[in-house]
mmCIF file of N, CA and C in Angstrom:
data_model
loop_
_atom_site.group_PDB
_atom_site.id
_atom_site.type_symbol
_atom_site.label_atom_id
_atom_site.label_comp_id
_atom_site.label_asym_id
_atom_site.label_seq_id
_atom_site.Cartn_x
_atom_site.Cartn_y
_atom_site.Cartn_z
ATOM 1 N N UNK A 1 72.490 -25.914 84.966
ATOM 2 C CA UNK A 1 73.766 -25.319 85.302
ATOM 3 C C UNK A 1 73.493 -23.931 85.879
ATOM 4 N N UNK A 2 73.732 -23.517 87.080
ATOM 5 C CA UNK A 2 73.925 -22.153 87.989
ATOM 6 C C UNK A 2 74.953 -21.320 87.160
ATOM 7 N N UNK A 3 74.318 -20.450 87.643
ATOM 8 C CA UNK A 3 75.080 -19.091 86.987
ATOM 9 C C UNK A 3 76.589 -19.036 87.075
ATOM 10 N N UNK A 4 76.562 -19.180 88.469
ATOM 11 C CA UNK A 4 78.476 -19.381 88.604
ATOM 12 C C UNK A 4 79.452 -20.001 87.941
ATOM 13 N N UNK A 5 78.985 -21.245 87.539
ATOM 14 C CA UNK A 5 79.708 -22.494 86.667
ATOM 15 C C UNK A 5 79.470 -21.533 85.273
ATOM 16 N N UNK A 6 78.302 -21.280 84.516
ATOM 17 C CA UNK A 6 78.257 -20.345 83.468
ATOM 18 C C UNK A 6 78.865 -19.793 83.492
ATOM 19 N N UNK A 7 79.238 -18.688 84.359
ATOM 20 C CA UNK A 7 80.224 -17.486 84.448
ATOM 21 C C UNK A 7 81.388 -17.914 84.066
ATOM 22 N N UNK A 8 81.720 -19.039 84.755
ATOM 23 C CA UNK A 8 83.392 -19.520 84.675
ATOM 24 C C UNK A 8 83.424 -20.114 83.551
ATOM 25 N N UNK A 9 82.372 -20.755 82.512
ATOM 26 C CA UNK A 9 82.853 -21.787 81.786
ATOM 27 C C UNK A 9 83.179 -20.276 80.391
ATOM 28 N N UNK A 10 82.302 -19.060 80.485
ATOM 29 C CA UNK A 10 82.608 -18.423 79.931
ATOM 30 C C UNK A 10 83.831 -17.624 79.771
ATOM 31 N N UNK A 11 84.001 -17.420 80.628
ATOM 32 C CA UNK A 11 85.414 -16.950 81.105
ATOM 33 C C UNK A 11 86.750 -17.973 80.577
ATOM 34 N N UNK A 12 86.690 -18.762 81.023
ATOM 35 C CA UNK A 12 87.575 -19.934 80.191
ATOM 36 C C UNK A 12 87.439 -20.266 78.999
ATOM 37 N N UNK A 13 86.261 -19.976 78.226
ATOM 38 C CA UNK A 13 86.418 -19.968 76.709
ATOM 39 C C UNK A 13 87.006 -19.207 76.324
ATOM 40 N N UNK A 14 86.199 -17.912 76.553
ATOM 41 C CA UNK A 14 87.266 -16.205 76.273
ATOM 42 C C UNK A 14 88.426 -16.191 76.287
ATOM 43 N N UNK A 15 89.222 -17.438 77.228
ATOM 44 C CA UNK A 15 90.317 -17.474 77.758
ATOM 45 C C UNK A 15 90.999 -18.395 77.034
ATOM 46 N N UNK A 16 90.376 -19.385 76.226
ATOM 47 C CA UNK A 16 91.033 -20.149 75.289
ATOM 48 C C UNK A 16 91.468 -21.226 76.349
ATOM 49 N N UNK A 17 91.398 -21.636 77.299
ATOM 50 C CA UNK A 17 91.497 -22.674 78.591
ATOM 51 C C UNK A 17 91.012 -23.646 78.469
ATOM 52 N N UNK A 18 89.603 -23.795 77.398
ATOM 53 C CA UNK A 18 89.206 -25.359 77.112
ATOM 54 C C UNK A 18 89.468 -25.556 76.031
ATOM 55 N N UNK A 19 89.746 -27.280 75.896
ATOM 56 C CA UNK A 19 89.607 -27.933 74.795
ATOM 57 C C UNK A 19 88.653 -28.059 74.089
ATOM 58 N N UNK A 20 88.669 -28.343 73.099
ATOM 59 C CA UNK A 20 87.585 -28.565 71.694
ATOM 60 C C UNK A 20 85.935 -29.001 72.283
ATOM 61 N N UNK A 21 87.111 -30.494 72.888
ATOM 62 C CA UNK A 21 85.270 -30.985 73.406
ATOM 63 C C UNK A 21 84.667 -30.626 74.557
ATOM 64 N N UNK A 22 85.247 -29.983 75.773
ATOM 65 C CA UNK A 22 84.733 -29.053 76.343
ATOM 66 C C UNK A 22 83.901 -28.002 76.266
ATOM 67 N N UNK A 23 84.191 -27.313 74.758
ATOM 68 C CA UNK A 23 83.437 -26.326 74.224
ATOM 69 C C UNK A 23 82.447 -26.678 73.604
ATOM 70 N N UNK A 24 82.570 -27.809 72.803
ATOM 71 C CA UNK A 24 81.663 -27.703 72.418
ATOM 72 C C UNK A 24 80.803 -28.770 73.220
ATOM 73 N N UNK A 25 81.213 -29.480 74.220
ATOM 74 C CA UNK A 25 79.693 -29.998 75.172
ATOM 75 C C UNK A 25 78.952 -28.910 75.770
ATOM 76 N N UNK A 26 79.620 -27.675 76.315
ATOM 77 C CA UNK A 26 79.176 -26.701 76.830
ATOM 78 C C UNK A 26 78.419 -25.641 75.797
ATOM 79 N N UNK A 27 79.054 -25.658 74.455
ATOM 80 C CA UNK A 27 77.826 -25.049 73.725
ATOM 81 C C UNK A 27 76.826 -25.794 73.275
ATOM 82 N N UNK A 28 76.978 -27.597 73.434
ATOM 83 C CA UNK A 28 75.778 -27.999 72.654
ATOM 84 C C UNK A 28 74.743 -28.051 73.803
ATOM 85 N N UNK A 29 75.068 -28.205 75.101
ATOM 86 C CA UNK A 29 73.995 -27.987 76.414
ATOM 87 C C UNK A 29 73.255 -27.127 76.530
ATOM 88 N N UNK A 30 74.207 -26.042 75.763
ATOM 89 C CA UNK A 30 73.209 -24.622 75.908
ATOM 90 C C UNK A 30 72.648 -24.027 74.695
ATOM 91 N N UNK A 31 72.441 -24.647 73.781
ATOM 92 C CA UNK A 31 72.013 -24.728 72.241
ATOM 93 C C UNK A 31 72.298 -23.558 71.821
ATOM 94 N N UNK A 32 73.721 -22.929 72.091
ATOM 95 C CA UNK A 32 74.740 -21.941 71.736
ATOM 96 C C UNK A 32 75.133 -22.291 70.170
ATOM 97 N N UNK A 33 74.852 -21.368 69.520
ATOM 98 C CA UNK A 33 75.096 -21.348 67.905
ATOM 99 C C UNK A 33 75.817 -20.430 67.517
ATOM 100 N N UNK A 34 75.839 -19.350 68.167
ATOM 101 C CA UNK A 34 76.443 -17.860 67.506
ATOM 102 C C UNK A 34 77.380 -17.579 68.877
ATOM 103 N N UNK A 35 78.789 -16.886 68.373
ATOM 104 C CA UNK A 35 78.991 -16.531 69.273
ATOM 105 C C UNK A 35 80.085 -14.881 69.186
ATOM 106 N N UNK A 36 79.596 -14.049 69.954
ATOM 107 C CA UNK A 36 80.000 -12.659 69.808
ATOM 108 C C UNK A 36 81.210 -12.327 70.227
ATOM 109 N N UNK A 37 82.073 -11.819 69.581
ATOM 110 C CA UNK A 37 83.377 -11.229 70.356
ATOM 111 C C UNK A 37 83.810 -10.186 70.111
ATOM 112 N N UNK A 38 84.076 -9.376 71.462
ATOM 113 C CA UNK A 38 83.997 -7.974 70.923
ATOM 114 C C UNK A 38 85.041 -7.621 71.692
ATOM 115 N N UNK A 39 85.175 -6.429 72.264
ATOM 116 C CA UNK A 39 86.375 -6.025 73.089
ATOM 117 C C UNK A 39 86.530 -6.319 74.758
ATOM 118 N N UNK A 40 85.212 -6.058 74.964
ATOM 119 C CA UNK A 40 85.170 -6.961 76.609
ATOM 120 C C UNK A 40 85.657 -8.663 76.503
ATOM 121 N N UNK A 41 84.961 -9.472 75.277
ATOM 122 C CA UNK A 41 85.388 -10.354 75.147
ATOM 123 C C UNK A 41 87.000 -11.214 75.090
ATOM 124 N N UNK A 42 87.882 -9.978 74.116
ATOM 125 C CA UNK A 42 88.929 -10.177 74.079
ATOM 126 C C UNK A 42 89.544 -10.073 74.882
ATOM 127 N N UNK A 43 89.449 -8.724 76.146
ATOM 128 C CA UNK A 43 89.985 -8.743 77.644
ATOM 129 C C UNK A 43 90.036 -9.968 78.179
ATOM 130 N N UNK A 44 89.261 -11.004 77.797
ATOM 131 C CA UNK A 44 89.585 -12.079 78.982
ATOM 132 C C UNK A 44 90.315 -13.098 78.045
ATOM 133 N N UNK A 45 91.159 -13.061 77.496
ATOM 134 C CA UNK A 45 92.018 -13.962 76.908
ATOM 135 C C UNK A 45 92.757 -13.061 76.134
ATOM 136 N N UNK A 46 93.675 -13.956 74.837
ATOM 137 C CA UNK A 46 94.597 -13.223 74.232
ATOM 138 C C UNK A 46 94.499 -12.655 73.259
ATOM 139 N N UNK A 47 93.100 -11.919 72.766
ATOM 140 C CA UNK A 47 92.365 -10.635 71.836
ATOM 141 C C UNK A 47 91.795 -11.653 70.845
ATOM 142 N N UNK A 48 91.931 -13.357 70.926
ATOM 143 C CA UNK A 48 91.604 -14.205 69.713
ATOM 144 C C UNK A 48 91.028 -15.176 70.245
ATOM 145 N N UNK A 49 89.982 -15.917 69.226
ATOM 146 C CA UNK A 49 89.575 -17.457 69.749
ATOM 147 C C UNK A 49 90.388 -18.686 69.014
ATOM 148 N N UNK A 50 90.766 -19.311 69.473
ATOM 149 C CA UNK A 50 91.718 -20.485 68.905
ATOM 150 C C UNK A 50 91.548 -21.834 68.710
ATOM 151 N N UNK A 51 89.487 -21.916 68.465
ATOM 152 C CA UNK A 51 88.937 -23.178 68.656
ATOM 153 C C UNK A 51 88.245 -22.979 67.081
ATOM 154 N N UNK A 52 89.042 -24.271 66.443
ATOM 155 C CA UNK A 52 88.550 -24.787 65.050
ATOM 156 C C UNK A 52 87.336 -24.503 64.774
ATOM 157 N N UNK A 53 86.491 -24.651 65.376
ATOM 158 C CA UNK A 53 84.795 -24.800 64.848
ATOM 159 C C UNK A 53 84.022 -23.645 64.790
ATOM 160 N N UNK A 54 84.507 -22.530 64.660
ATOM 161 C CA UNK A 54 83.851 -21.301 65.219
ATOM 162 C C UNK A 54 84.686 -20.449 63.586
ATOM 163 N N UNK A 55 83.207 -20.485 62.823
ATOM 164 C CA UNK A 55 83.709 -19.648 61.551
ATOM 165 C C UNK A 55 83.180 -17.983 61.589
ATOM 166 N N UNK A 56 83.858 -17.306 61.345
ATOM 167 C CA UNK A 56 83.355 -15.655 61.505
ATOM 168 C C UNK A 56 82.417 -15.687 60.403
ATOM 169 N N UNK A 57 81.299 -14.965 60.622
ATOM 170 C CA UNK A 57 79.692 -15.001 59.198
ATOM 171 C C UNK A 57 79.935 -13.492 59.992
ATOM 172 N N UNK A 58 80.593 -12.666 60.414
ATOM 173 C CA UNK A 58 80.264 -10.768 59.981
ATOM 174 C C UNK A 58 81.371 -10.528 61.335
ATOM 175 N N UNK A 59 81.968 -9.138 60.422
ATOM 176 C CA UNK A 59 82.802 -8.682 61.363
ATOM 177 C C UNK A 59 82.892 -7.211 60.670
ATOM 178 N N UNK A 60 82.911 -6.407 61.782
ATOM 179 C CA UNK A 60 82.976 -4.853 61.668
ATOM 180 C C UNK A 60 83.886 -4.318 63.132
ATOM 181 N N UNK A 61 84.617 -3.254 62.666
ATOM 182 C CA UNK A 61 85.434 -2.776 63.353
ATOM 183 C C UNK A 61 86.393 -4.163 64.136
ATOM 184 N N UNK A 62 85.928 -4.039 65.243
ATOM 185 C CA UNK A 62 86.726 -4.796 66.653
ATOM 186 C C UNK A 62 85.500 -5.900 67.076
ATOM 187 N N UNK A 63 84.701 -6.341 66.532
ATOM 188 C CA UNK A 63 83.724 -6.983 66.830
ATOM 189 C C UNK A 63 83.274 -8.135 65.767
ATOM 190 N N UNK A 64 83.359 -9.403 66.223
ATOM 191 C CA UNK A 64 83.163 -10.587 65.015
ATOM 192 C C UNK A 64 82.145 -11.522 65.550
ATOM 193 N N UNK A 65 81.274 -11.716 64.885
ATOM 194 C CA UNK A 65 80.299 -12.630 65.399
ATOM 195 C C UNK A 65 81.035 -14.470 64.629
ATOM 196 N N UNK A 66 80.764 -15.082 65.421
ATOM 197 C CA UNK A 66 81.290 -16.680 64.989
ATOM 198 C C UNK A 66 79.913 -17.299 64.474
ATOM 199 N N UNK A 67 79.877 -18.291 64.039
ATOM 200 C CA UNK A 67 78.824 -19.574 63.852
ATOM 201 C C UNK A 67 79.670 -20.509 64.222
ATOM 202 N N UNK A 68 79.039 -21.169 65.520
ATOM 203 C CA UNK A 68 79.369 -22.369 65.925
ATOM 204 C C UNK A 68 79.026 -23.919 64.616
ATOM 205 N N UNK A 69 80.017 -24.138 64.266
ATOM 206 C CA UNK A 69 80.009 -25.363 63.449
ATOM 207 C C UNK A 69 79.883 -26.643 64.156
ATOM 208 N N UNK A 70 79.556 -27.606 63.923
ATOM 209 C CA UNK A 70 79.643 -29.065 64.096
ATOM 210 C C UNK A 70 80.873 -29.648 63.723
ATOM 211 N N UNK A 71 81.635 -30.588 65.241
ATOM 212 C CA UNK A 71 83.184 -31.255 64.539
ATOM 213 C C UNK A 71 82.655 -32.539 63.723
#
């Protein structure tokens, strides 16, 4: 996968734009486990992630790291 499609598929997560299994085909392709959200992150969607599988393991200030779970 080229950078561009990366770019966008990121952008549309941030964005809360894909579905479940979208996300997670796109994180299991990229053996994506953790995932960071911070304030640049929240700019590209609505300050939250809204996909079931993604449990917060540490959060300080404005910044939450996820663990990608298995559905």
């Amino acid at each position: 996968m080229n950078f561009e499609i990366k770019a966008k598929y990121v952008s549309l997560f941030y964005g809360n734009k894909l579905n479940n299994n979208e996300v997670q085909n796109f994180l299991t392709q990229n053996n994506i486990r953790y995932i960071y959200f911070g304030p640049d992150e929240k700019m590209l969607g609505n300050g939250q992630l809204n996909y079931n599988f993604l449990n917060p393991v540490f959060q300080k200030e404005k910044r939450i790291l996820y663990k990608v779970n298995k559905i």
